[in-house]
Short mmCIF file of C-alpha atoms and ligand atoms in Angstrom, two decimals:
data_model
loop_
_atom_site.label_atom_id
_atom_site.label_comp_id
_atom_site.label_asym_id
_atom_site.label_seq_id
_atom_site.Cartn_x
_atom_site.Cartn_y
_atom_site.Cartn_z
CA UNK M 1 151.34 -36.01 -102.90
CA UNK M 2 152.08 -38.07 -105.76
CA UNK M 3 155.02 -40.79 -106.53
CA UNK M 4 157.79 -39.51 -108.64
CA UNK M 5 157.03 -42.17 -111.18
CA UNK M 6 153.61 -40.53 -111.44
CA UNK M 7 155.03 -37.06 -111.82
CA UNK M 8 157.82 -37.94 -114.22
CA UNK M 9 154.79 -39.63 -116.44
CA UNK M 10 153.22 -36.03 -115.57
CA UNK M 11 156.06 -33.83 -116.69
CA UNK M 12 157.27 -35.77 -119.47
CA UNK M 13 154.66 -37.26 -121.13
CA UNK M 14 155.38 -40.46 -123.16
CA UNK M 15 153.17 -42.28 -126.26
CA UNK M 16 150.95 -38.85 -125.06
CA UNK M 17 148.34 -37.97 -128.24
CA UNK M 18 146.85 -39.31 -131.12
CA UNK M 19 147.78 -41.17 -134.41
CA UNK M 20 146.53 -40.15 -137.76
CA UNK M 21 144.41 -43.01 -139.06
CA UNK M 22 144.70 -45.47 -136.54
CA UNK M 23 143.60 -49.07 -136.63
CA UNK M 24 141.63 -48.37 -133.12
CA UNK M 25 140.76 -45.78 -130.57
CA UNK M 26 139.29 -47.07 -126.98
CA UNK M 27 138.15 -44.30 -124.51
CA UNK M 28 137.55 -45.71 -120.53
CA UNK M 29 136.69 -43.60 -118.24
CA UNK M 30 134.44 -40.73 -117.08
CA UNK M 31 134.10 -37.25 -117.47
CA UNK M 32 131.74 -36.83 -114.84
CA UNK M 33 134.85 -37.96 -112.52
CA UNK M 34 137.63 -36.22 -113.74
CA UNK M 35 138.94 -38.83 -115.10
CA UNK M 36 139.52 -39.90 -118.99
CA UNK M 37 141.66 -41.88 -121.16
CA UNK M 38 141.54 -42.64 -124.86
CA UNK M 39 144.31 -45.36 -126.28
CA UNK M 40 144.84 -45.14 -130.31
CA UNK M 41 145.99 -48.53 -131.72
CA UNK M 42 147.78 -48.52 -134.62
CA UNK M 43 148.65 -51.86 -135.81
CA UNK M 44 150.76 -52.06 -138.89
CA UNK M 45 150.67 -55.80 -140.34
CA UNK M 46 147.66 -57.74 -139.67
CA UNK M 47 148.77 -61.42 -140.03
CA UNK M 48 146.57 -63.37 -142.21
CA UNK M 49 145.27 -67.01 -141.68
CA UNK M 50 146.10 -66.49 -138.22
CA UNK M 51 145.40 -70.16 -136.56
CA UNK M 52 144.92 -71.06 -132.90
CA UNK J 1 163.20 -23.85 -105.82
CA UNK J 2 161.24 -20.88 -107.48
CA UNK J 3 160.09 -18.07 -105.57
CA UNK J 4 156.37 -19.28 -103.85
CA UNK J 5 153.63 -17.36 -104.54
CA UNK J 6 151.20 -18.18 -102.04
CA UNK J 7 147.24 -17.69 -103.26
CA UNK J 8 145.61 -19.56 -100.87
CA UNK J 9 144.83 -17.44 -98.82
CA UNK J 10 141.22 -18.22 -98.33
CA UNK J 11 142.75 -21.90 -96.73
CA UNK J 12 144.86 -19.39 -94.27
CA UNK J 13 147.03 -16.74 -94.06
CA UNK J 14 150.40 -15.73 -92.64
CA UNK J 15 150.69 -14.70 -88.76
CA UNK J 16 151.32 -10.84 -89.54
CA UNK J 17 155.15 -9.76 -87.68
CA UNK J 18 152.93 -7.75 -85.64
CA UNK J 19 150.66 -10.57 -84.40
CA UNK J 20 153.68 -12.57 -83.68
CA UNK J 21 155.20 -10.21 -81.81
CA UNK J 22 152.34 -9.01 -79.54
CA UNK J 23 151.98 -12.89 -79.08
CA UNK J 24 155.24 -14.10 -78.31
CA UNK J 25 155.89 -12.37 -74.62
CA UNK J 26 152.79 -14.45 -73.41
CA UNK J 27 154.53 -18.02 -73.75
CA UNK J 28 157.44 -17.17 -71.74
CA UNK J 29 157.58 -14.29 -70.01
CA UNK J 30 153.90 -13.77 -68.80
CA UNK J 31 152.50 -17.14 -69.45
CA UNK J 32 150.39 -17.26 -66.13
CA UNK J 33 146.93 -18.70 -66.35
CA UNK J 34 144.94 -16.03 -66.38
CA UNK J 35 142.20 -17.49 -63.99
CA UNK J 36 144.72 -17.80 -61.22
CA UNK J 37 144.29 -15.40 -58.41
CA UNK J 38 148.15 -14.06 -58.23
CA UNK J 39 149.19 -10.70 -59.37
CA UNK J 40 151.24 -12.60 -61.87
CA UNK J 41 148.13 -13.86 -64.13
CA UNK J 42 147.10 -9.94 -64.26
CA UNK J 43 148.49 -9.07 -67.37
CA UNK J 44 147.23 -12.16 -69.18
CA UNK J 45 144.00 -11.82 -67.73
CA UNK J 46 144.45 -7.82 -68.79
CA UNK J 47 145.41 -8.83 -72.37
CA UNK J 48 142.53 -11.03 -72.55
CA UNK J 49 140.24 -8.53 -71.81
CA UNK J 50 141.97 -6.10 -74.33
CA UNK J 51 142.10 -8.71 -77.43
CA UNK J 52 138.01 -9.75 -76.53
CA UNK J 53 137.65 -5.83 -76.77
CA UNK J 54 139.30 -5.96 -80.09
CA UNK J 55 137.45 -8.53 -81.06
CA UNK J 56 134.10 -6.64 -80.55
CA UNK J 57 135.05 -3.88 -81.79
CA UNK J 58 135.61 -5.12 -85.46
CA UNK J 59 131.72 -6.07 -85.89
CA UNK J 60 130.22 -3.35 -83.23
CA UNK J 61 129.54 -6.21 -80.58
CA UNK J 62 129.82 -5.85 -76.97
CA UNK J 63 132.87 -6.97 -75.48
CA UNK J 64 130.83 -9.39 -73.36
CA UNK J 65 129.15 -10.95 -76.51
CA UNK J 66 132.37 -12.35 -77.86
CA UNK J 67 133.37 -15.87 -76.47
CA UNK J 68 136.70 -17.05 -77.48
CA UNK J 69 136.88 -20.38 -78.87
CA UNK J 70 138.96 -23.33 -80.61
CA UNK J 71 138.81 -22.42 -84.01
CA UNK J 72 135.51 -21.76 -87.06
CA UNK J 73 134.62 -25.04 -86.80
CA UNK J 74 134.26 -25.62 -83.11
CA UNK J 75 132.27 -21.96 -83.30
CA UNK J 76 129.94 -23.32 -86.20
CA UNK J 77 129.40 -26.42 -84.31
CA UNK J 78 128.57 -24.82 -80.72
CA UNK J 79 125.90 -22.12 -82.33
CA UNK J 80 124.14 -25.06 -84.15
CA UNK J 81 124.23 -27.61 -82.02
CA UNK J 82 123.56 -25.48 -78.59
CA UNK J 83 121.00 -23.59 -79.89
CA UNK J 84 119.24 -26.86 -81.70
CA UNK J 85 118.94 -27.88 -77.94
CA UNK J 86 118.50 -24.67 -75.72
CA UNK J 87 115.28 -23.98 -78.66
CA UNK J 88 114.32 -27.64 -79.35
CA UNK J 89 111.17 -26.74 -76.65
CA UNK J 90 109.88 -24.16 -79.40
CA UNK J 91 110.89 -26.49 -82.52
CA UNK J 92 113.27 -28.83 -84.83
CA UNK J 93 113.88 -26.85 -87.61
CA UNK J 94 116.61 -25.20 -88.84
CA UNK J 95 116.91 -23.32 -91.90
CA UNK J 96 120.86 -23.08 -93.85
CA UNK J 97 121.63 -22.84 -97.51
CA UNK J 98 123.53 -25.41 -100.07
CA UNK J 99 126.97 -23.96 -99.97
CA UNK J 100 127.49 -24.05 -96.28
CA UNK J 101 131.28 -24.82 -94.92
CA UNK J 102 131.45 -28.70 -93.90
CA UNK J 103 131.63 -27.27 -90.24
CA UNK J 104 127.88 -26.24 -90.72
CA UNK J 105 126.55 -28.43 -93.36
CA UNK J 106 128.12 -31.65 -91.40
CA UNK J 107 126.74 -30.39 -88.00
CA UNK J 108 123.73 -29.91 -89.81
CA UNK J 109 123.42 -33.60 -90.83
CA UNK J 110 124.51 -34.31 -87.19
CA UNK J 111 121.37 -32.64 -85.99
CA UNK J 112 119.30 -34.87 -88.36
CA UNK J 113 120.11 -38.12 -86.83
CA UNK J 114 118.98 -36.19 -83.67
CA UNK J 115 115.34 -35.45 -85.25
CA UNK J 116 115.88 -32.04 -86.11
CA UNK J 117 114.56 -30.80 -89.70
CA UNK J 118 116.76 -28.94 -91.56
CA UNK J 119 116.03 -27.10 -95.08
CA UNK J 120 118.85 -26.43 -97.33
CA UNK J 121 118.20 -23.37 -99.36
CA UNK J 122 119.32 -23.59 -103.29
CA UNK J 123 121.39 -20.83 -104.48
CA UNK J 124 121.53 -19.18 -107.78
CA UNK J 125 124.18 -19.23 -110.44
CA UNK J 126 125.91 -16.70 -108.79
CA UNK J 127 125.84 -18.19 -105.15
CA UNK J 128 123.00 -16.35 -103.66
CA UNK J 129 120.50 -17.58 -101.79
CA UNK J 130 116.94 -16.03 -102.72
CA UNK J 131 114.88 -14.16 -99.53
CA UNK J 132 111.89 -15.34 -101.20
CA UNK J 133 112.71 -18.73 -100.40
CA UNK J 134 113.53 -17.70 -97.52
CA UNK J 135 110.75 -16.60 -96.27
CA UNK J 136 108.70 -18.85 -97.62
CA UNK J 137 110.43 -21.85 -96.10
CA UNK J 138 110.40 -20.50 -92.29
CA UNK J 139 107.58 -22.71 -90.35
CA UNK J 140 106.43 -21.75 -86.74
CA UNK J 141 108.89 -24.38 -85.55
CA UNK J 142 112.11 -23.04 -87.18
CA UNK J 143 113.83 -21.79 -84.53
CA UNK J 144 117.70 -20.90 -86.11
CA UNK J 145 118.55 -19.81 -89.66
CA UNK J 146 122.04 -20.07 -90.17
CA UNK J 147 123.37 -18.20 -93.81
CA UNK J 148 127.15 -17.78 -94.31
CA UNK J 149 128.10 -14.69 -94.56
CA UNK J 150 130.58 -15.18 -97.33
CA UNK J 151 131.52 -18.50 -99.27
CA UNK J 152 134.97 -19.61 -99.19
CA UNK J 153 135.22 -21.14 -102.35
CA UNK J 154 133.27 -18.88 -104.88
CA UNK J 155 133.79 -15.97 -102.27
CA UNK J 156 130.06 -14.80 -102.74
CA UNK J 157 128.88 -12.67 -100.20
CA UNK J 158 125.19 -13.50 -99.15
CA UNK J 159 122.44 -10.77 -98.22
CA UNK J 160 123.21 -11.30 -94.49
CA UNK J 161 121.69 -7.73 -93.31
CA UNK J 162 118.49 -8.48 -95.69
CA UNK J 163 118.27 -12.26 -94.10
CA UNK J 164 118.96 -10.99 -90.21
CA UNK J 165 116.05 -8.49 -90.86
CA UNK J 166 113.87 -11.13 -92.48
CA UNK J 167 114.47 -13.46 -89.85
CA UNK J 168 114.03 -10.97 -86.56
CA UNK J 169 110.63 -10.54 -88.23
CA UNK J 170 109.60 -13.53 -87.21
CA UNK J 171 111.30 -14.43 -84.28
CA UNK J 172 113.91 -16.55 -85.57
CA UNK J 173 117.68 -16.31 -84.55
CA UNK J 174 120.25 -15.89 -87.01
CA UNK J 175 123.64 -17.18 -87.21
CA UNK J 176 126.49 -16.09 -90.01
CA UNK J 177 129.44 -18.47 -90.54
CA UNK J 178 131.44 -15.37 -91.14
CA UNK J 179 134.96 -17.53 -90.82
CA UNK J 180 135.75 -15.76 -94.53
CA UNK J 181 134.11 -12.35 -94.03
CA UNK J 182 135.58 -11.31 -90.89
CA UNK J 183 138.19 -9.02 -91.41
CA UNK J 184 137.48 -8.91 -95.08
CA UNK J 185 134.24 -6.88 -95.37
CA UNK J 186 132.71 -4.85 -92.69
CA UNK J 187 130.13 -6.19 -90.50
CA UNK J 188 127.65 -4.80 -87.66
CA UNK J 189 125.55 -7.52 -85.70
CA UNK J 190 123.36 -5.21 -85.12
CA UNK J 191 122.92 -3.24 -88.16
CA UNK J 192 122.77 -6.72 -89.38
CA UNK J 193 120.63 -7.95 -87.08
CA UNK J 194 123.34 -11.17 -86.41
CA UNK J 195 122.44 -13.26 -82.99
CA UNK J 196 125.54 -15.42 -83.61
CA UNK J 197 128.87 -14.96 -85.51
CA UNK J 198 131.74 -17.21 -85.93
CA UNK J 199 135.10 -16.20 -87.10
CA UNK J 200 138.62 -17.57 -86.82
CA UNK J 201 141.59 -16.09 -87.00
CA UNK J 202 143.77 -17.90 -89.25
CA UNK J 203 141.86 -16.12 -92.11
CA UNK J 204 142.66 -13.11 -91.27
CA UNK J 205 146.66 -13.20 -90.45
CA UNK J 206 146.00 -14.41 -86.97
CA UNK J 207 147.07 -17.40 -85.82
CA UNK J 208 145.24 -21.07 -85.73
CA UNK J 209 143.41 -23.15 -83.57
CA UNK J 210 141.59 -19.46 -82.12
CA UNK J 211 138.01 -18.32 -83.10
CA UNK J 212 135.25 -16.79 -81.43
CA UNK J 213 131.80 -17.23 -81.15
CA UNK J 214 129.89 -13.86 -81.25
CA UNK J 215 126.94 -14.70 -79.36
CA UNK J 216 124.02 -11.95 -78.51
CA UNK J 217 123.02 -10.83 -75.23
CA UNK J 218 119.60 -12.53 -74.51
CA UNK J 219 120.37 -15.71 -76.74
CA UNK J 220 120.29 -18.34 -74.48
CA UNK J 221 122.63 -21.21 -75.81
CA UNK J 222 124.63 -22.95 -73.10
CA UNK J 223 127.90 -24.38 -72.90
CA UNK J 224 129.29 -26.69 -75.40
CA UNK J 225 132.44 -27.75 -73.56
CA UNK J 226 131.91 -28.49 -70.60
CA UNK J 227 134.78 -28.05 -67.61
CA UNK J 228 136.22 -24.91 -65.87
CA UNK J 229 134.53 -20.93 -65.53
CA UNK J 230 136.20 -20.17 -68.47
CA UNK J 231 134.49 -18.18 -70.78
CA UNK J 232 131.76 -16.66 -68.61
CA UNK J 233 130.91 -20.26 -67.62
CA UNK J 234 129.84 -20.91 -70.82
CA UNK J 235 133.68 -22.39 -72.94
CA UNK J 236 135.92 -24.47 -70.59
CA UNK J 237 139.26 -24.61 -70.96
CA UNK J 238 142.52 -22.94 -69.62
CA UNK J 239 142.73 -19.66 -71.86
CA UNK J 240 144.71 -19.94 -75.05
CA UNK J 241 145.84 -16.66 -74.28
CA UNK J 242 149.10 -16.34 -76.75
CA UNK J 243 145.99 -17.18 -79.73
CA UNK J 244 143.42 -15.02 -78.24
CA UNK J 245 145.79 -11.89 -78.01
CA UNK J 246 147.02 -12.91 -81.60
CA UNK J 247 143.13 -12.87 -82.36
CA UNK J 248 142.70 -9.91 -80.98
CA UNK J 249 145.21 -8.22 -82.74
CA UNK J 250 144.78 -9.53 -86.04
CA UNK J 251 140.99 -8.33 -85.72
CA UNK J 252 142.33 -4.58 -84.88
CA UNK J 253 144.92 -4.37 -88.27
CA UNK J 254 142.34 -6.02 -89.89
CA UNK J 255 139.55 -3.25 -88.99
CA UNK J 256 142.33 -0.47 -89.35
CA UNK J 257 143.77 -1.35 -93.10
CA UNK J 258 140.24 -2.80 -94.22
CA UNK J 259 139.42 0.04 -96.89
CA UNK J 260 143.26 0.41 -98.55
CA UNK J 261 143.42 -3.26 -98.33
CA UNK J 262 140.68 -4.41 -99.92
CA UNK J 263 140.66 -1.60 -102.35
CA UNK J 264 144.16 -2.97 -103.39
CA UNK J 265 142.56 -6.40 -103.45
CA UNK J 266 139.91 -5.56 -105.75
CA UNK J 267 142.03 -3.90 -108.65
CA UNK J 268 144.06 -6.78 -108.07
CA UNK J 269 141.47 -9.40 -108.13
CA UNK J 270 139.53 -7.63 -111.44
CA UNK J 271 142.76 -7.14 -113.00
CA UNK J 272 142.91 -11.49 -113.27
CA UNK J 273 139.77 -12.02 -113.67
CA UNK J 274 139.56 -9.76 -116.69
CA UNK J 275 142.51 -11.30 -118.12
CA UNK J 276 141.98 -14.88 -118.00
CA UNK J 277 138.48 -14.27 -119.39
CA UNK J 278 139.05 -12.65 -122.30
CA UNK J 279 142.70 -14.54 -122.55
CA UNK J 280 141.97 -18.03 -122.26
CA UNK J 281 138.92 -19.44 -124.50
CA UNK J 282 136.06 -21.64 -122.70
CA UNK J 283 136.83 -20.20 -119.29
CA UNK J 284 133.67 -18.97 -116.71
CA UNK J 285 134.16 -16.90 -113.38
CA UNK J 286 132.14 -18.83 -110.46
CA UNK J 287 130.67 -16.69 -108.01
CA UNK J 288 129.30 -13.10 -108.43
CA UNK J 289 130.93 -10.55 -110.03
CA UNK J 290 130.77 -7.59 -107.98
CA UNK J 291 129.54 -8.72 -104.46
CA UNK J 292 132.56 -11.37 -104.30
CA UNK J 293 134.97 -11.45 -101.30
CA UNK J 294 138.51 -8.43 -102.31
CA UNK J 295 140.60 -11.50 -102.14
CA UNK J 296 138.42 -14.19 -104.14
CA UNK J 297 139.22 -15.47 -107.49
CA UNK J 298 137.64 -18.93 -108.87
CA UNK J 299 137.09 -20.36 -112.37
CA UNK J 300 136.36 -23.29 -114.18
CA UNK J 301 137.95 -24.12 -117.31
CA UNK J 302 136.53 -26.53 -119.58
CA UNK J 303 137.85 -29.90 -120.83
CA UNK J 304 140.50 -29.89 -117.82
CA UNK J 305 140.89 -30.99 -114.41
CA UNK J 306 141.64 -28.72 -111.56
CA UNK J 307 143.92 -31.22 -109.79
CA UNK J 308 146.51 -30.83 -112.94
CA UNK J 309 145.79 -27.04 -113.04
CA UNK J 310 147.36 -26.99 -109.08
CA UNK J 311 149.84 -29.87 -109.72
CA UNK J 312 151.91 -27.45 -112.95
CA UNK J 313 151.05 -23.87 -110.91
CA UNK J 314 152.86 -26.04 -107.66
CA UNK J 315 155.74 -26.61 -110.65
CA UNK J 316 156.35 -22.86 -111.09
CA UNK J 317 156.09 -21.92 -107.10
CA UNK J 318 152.40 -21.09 -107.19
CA UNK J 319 149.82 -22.33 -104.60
CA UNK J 320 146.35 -22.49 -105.42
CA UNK J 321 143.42 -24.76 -104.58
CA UNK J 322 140.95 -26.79 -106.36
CA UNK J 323 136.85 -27.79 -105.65
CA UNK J 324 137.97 -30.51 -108.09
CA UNK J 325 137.60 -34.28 -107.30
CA UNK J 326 140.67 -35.92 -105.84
CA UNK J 327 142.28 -33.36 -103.51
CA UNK J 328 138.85 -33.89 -101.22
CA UNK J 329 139.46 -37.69 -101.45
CA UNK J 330 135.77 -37.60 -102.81
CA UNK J 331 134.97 -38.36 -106.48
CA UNK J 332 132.20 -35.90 -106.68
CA UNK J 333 133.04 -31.94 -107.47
CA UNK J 334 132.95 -29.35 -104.56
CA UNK J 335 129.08 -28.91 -103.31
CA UNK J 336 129.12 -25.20 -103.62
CA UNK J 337 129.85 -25.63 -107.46
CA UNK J 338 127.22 -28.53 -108.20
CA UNK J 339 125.00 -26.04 -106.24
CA UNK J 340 125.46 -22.98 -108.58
CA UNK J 341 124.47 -25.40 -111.02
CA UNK J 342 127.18 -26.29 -112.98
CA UNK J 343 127.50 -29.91 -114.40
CA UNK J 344 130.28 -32.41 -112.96
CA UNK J 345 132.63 -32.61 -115.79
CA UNK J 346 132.95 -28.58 -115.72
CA UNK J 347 132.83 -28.63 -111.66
CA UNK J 348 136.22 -30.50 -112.01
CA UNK J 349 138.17 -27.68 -114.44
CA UNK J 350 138.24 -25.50 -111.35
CA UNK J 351 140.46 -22.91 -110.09
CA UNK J 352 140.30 -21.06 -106.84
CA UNK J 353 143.42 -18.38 -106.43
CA UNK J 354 142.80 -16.22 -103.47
CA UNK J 355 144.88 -12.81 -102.94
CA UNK J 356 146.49 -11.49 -99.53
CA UNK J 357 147.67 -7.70 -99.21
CA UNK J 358 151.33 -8.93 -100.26
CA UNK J 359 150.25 -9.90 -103.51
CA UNK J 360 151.79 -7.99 -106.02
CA UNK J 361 150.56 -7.32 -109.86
CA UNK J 362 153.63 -9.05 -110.87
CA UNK J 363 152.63 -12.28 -109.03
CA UNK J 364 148.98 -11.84 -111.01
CA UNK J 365 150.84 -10.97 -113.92
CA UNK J 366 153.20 -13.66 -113.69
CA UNK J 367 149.72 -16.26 -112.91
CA UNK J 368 147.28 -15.09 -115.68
CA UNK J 369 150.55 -15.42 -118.42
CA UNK J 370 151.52 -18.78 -117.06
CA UNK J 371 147.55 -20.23 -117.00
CA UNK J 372 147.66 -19.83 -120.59
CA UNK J 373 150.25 -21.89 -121.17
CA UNK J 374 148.92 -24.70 -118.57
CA UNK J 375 145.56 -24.40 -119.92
CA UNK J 376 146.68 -25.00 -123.83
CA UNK J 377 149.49 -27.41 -122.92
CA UNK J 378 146.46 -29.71 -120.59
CA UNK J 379 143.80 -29.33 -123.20
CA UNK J 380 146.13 -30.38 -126.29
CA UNK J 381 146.12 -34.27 -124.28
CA UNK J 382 142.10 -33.62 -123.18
CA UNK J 383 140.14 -36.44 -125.10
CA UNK J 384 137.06 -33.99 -123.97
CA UNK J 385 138.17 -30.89 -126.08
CA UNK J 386 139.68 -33.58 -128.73
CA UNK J 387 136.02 -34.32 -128.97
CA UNK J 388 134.85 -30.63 -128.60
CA UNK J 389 137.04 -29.59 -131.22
CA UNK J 390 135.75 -32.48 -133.67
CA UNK J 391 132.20 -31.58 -133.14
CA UNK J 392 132.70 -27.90 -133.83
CA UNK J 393 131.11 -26.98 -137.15
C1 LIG Z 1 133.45 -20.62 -94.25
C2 LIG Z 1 134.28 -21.40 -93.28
N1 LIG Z 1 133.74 -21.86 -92.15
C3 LIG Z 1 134.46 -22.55 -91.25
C4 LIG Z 1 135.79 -22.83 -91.44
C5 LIG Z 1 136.55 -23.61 -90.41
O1 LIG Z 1 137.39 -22.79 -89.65
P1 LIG Z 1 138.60 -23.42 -88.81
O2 LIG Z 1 139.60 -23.90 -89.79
O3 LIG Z 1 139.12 -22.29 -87.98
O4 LIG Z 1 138.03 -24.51 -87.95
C6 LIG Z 1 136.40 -22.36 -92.61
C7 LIG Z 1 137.84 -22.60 -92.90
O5 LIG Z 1 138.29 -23.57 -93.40
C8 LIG Z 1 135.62 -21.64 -93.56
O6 LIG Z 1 136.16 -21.19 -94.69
#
């Protein structure tokens, strides 16, 4: 039913959990439809002055 | 390629070696059409006539009651929609519950666009529909309630003998989708008080694409497909006889090993349930406890999909289903479980596992050990029980 990219993602999670302390945490999704993600940011160095 | 346990047996079953075998002489050695006037379509016409017998015999029907048909659905859709039109002089509405198959609640919705009225009676937590309501709700238009006899996800078994007597009391014909009762649980249309039954044998080690249509003598529904005598003029269509002997024969074992079988079914069944409950934290059995189908198993655990649940069990060899979003191709939970009440985000945790005789305690064994692990190993990446877990005091 699903690709085998998908289920190697599945069986062998990568970057899967959460970070102690990070810099960010963004949840999307919905509950109500099965279906919920929450990305931790951890940046290390925030660059100062930064210009545009 | 582990071994496969198959628990799905509430989607079908296996064709039983005996089936098969009383089937398989009737696609190439007698495989006359029975209608045909030669002394070589005797014995199919003969074994027709024995499996419609069998047939009866399982729910103490008359053998001329029993119409032989494609398959639950087609039944489901010829007692609702024939009747909606052979009645429609008396009245439009029909009365059906919440947790209906698709083959009913879809023919149902059918009937709408066609002006009939139909009420959809709630269930409780547990699946059952109340007699109060009921009663209450049938008008002197209703002409046709139609309660399931058992539900194929949750595997409740409704209060079809209370309803048929309700329902005879006021004139009203009754129909039972009884697609996952047959076979299962004993039945008696007339202890029951059933006008119409529909049953198919796929659910009950028979094969597919066979099902009848128990219809009582006196109801006056007509044909649905229209075509050849078949059927006492009232199903065309060249008799599937290789299915309807299968049928027939399924419906006999099934009659005959009913009481060890299910009995076996039942320790089985309790046996998981009381594991995983008091194993496996934030778990809740759906469906009632004691008038449940032998075979029927379904849970929902929290903070988890059911969709991964079946994707890691399909890892280890073990097939299950799911009233959880995707597998539908619908976003929205199973009906029957937003009908017992529960919210969406703990309709989609859920679990149906369904036993068949061959099921060992070493499969169930084997299941309930293995959940445990699934369930932990899916929760520990659930934001949802991240978030539970926070909020705990
Ligand atoms: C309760 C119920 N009704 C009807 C059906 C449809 O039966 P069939 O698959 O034979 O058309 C099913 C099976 O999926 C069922 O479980």
């Amino acid at each position: 039913m699903y690709s085998e990219k998908v289920m190697g993602h599945f069986n062998n999670s990568r970057n899967a959990g959460g970070t102690e302390n990070p810099s960010g945490v963004g949840t999307v999704g919905n509950a109500k439809c099965g279906d919920i993600m929450r990305i931790y940011f951890d940046i290390a160095e925030k660059a100062e002055d930064e210009e545009y | 390629m582990n071994k496969i346990i198959y628990l799905d047996n509430a989607a079908t079953t296996q064709v039983s070696e005996q089936v098969l075998n009383e089937m398989l002489p009737f696609f190439r050695q007698t495989y006359s059409n029975p209608s045909a006037v030669y002394s070589f379509a005797g014995e199919g016409k003969k074994a027709v006539d024995y499996a419609r017998r069998q047939a009866a015999e399982l729910i103490g029907a008359n053998v001329e009651e029993i119409y032989f048909t494609g398959g639950g659905s087609e039944s489901d859709n010829w007692a609702l929609k024939a009747t909606a039109e052979a009645y429609s002089s008396k009245g439009k509405h029909i009365i059906t519950s919440k947790i209906e198959h698709h083959a009913i609640l879809h023919t149902c919705e059918y009937l709408e666009k066609q002006g009939y009225e139909i009420t959809y009676l709630d269930v409780d937590e547990e699946g059952k529909i109340s007699l109060e309501e009921l009663r209450t709700a049938i008008r002197s238009d209703t002409i046709l309630i139609s309660v399931m006899a058992a539900n194929n996800e949750i595997g409740t078994i409704e209060p079809i003998a209370e309803i048929g007597r309700i329902a005879h009391e006021k004139g009203v014909l009754f129909h039972t989708d009884a697609v996952q009762a047959y076979g299962h649980i004993p039945i008696h249309v007339d202890e029951m008080h059933i006008d119409m039954l529909s049953a198919s044998g796929h659910k009950f080690n028979g094969p597919k694409g066979i099902g009848i249509l128990y219809i009582r003598k006196g109801v006056k529904i007509r044909s649905f497909i229209h075509g050849g005598a078949q059927e006492r003029n009232r199903r065309a269509g060249t008799s599937n006889v290789p299915g309807i002997v299968g049928f027939g024969k399924a419906a006999e074992i099934a009659g005959k090993t009913m009481e060890a079988r299910t009995r076996k079914e039942i320790t089985l069944r309790d046996h998981l349930i009381e594991r995983v409950l008091s194993e496996i934290p934030y778990v809740r059995l759906n469906g009632h406890k004691t008038d449940r189908l032998p075979n029927n198993v379904n849970f929902c655990f929290r903070f988890i999909e059911g969709e991964s649940l079946l994707i890691l069990l399909d890892q280890l060899g073990v097939c299950a289903s799911s009233g959880s979003a995707c597998t539908s191709g619908s976003l929205d939970p199973s009906h029957v479980l937003l009908a017992i009440g529960l919210p969406h985000e703990i309709a989609h945790g859920s679990l149906r596992i369904t036993l068949s005789e061959e099921t060992t305690l070493e499969d169930i064994d084997f299941v309930a050990d293995e959940l445990k692990k699934i369930v932990e190993r899916l929760r520990d990446m659930s934001p949802l029980y991240e978030d539970f877990v926070k909020n705990q005091p």
